Coordinates of C-alpha atoms in Angstrom, one line a residue:
M1 CA 77.3 121.9 132.7
R2 CA 79.6 121.5 129.6
A3 CA 78.5 117.9 129.0
V4 CA 75.8 115.6 130.1
I5 CA 76.5 111.9 129.7
F6 CA 73.7 109.3 129.9
D7 CA 73.3 105.6 130.6
L8 CA 70.8 103.9 128.3
D9 CA 68.8 101.0 129.7
G10 CA 66.6 102.1 132.6
T11 CA 67.7 105.7 132.1
L12 CA 66.5 106.8 128.7
I13 CA 64.7 103.7 127.7
D14 CA 62.7 100.9 129.4
S15 CA 64.2 98.0 127.5
A16 CA 63.6 95.3 130.1
P17 CA 60.8 93.7 128.0
D18 CA 63.0 93.2 125.0
I19 CA 65.9 92.0 127.1
H20 CA 63.6 89.6 128.9
A21 CA 62.3 88.2 125.6
S22 CA 65.9 87.6 124.3
I23 CA 66.9 85.8 127.5
N24 CA 63.9 83.5 127.3
L25 CA 64.5 82.7 123.7
M26 CA 68.1 81.9 124.6
L27 CA 66.9 79.6 127.4
A28 CA 64.5 77.9 125.0
D29 CA 67.3 77.2 122.6
F30 CA 69.1 75.3 125.4
G31 CA 66.0 73.5 126.7
Y32 CA 65.3 75.6 129.8
D33 CA 62.0 77.1 130.9
A34 CA 61.3 80.8 130.7
L35 CA 61.9 83.3 133.6
D36 CA 59.5 86.1 134.6
L37 CA 60.2 89.7 133.7
K38 CA 61.0 90.8 137.3
T39 CA 63.7 88.1 137.7
V40 CA 65.4 89.0 134.4
T41 CA 65.2 92.8 135.1
S42 CA 66.9 92.2 138.4
F43 CA 69.9 90.8 136.5
I44 CA 70.3 93.9 134.3
G45 CA 73.1 96.4 134.8
N46 CA 76.6 95.0 134.3
G47 CA 76.4 94.2 130.6
L48 CA 75.1 91.2 128.6
P49 CA 77.8 88.6 129.6
T50 CA 77.0 89.3 133.3
L51 CA 73.3 89.2 132.6
V52 CA 73.6 85.8 131.0
E53 CA 75.9 84.6 133.9
R54 CA 73.4 85.7 136.5
T55 CA 70.7 83.9 134.6
M56 CA 72.7 80.7 134.4
R57 CA 73.6 80.8 138.1
H58 CA 70.0 81.4 139.0
L59 CA 69.1 78.2 137.1
S60 CA 72.2 76.3 138.2
I61 CA 73.4 76.0 134.6
D62 CA 77.0 74.9 134.0
L63 CA 79.0 78.0 133.2
S64 CA 81.1 76.1 130.6
C65 CA 78.6 77.1 128.0
H66 CA 78.4 80.8 129.0
A67 CA 80.0 82.1 125.9
E68 CA 77.7 80.1 123.7
M69 CA 74.6 81.2 125.6
T70 CA 75.8 84.8 125.5
Q71 CA 76.1 84.8 121.8
A72 CA 72.7 83.2 121.5
A73 CA 71.1 85.9 123.7
L74 CA 72.9 88.6 121.6
A75 CA 71.7 87.1 118.4
H76 CA 68.1 87.1 119.6
Y77 CA 68.4 90.6 120.9
N78 CA 69.9 91.9 117.6
V79 CA 66.9 90.6 115.7
N80 CA 64.5 92.9 117.7
T81 CA 66.2 95.5 119.9
A82 CA 63.2 97.8 120.3
G83 CA 60.0 95.9 119.6
L84 CA 58.9 96.1 123.2
T85 CA 61.1 99.0 124.3
T86 CA 59.8 102.4 125.1
L87 CA 61.3 105.8 125.8
Y88 CA 60.7 107.3 129.2
A89 CA 58.4 110.4 129.0
D90 CA 59.9 113.6 127.8
V91 CA 63.3 112.1 127.0
L92 CA 63.5 113.5 123.4
P93 CA 62.4 117.0 124.1
V94 CA 64.8 117.3 127.1
L95 CA 67.8 115.9 125.2
T96 CA 66.9 118.3 122.3
A97 CA 66.7 121.3 124.7
L98 CA 70.0 120.4 126.4
R99 CA 71.8 120.4 123.0
Q100 CA 70.1 123.7 122.0
N101 CA 71.3 125.2 125.3
G102 CA 74.9 124.3 124.3
H103 CA 75.5 121.1 126.2
K104 CA 77.4 118.3 124.6
L105 CA 75.7 114.9 125.1
G106 CA 77.3 111.5 125.4
L107 CA 76.2 108.0 126.0
C108 CA 78.0 105.5 128.2
T109 CA 76.2 102.1 128.4
N110 CA 77.0 98.5 129.2
K111 CA 74.8 97.5 126.3
P112 CA 76.9 96.3 123.3
F113 CA 77.7 99.1 120.9
E114 CA 75.7 97.9 117.9
P115 CA 72.5 97.2 119.7
A116 CA 72.8 100.5 121.4
Q117 CA 73.2 102.3 118.1
S118 CA 70.2 100.3 116.8
V119 CA 68.1 101.6 119.7
L120 CA 69.2 105.1 119.1
R121 CA 68.2 104.9 115.4
E122 CA 64.9 103.3 116.2
F123 CA 64.0 106.2 118.4
Q124 CA 65.5 108.8 116.1
M125 CA 67.9 110.2 118.7
G126 CA 71.3 109.1 117.5
H127 CA 72.0 112.6 116.1
L128 CA 71.6 114.0 119.6
F129 CA 74.8 112.3 121.0
D130 CA 78.2 113.5 120.2
H131 CA 79.9 110.3 121.4
V132 CA 78.8 106.8 122.3
V133 CA 80.7 104.1 124.2
G134 CA 79.1 100.6 124.5
G135 CA 79.8 97.7 126.7
D136 CA 82.1 96.0 124.1
S137 CA 83.9 99.2 123.1
L138 CA 86.6 98.8 125.7
P139 CA 88.2 95.8 127.5
T140 CA 86.4 96.9 130.7
R141 CA 82.8 97.7 131.6
K142 CA 81.1 99.9 134.2
P143 CA 81.5 100.3 137.1
D144 CA 85.1 100.6 135.9
P145 CA 85.5 104.3 135.1
D146 CA 87.4 103.9 131.9
M147 CA 84.2 103.9 129.8
L148 CA 83.0 107.1 131.3
R149 CA 86.4 108.7 131.1
A150 CA 86.6 107.8 127.4
V151 CA 83.3 109.6 126.7
I152 CA 84.5 112.6 128.7
N153 CA 87.8 112.8 126.8
A154 CA 86.0 112.4 123.5
L155 CA 83.7 115.3 124.3
G156 CA 86.5 117.5 125.6
A157 CA 84.4 118.4 128.5
D158 CA 85.6 120.3 131.6
R159 CA 82.4 119.9 133.5
V160 CA 80.4 116.7 133.4
L161 CA 77.2 115.2 134.9
Y162 CA 76.6 111.5 134.5
V163 CA 72.9 110.5 134.5
G164 CA 72.0 106.9 135.2
D165 CA 69.4 104.7 137.0
S166 CA 71.4 102.0 138.9
E167 CA 74.0 101.2 141.4
V168 CA 76.4 100.4 138.6
D169 CA 76.0 103.9 137.2
Y170 CA 76.4 105.5 140.6
E171 CA 79.5 103.6 141.3
T172 CA 80.9 104.4 137.9
A173 CA 80.5 108.1 138.5
Q174 CA 82.0 107.8 142.0
N175 CA 85.0 105.9 140.5
A176 CA 85.4 108.6 137.8
G177 CA 85.0 111.4 140.3
V178 CA 82.1 113.1 138.5
P179 CA 78.7 114.3 139.8
F180 CA 75.8 111.9 139.4
A181 CA 72.1 112.3 138.7
L182 CA 69.8 109.4 139.5
F183 CA 66.7 108.7 137.4
T184 CA 64.6 107.0 140.1
Q185 CA 62.2 105.2 137.8
G186 CA 64.8 102.8 136.3
Y187 CA 66.3 99.5 137.4
R188 CA 67.9 100.3 140.8
K189 CA 67.9 97.7 143.5
H190 CA 68.6 99.8 146.6
S191 CA 66.7 102.5 148.3
L192 CA 67.6 106.2 147.6
D193 CA 69.7 106.1 150.8
Y194 CA 72.3 104.1 148.9
F195 CA 72.9 106.9 146.4
K196 CA 74.6 109.4 148.7
N197 CA 75.2 112.9 147.2
A198 CA 73.3 111.9 144.0
L199 CA 70.9 114.4 142.4
C200 CA 67.6 112.5 142.1
F201 CA 64.8 113.1 139.7
D202 CA 61.7 111.1 138.8
K203 CA 60.6 112.9 135.6
Y204 CA 62.7 114.1 132.8
E205 CA 61.0 117.5 132.7
R206 CA 62.8 118.2 136.0
L207 CA 66.3 117.4 134.7
P208 CA 67.1 120.8 133.0
T209 CA 66.4 122.7 136.3
L210 CA 68.6 120.3 138.2
I211 CA 71.4 120.8 135.7
Q212 CA 70.9 124.6 135.8
N213 CA 71.1 124.6 139.6
L214 CA 74.3 122.5 139.5
N215 CA 75.8 125.0 137.0
E216 CA 75.0 127.9 139.2
Q217 CA 76.6 126.2 142.2
H218 CA 79.8 125.8 140.3
G219 CA 79.7 129.2 138.7

């Protein structure tokens, strides 16, 4: 595999607690009660504006203040992007090993670019990625394939695997016509049957073997 491109939230990091906190702070700003972690986590996947929209619809809040509430949520999140966030086990050693074995690494996330970079700095893994595209880097967001294609083009890769945790990531890979590996411990909403032809793994220590097997299949 010439390049491995990763999603971020629910794939490399468990960021739901920090996202949950920022949404509840936003709600408090506008006089609404807090939501539980499970509910907010179920809204994650299509970027911050959609997350806020789903929150508003869930609480029957008039969407006329969507832009204002989105900015409030982003402001709260920017203050503390990783206070409650954790890396999934073995992410750093696996990313390091992939680079040492000659793979280019990319990041394709619907998280806004600056918060994504902040998280990468916090966990000291920004240097591992050759190119990063965030949810506000282009006019469109996943599952539109343009974001993933932008990373592929920047890496100059002729063979690509996209690694994600959700239906949005899977559909993005399908739309871009690239193989997909599903990290099953993330934020997906469907059973594994939904992810047809996906390569599934539940621990990062298993990802290098999965990639090696895929390479061997393609010569």
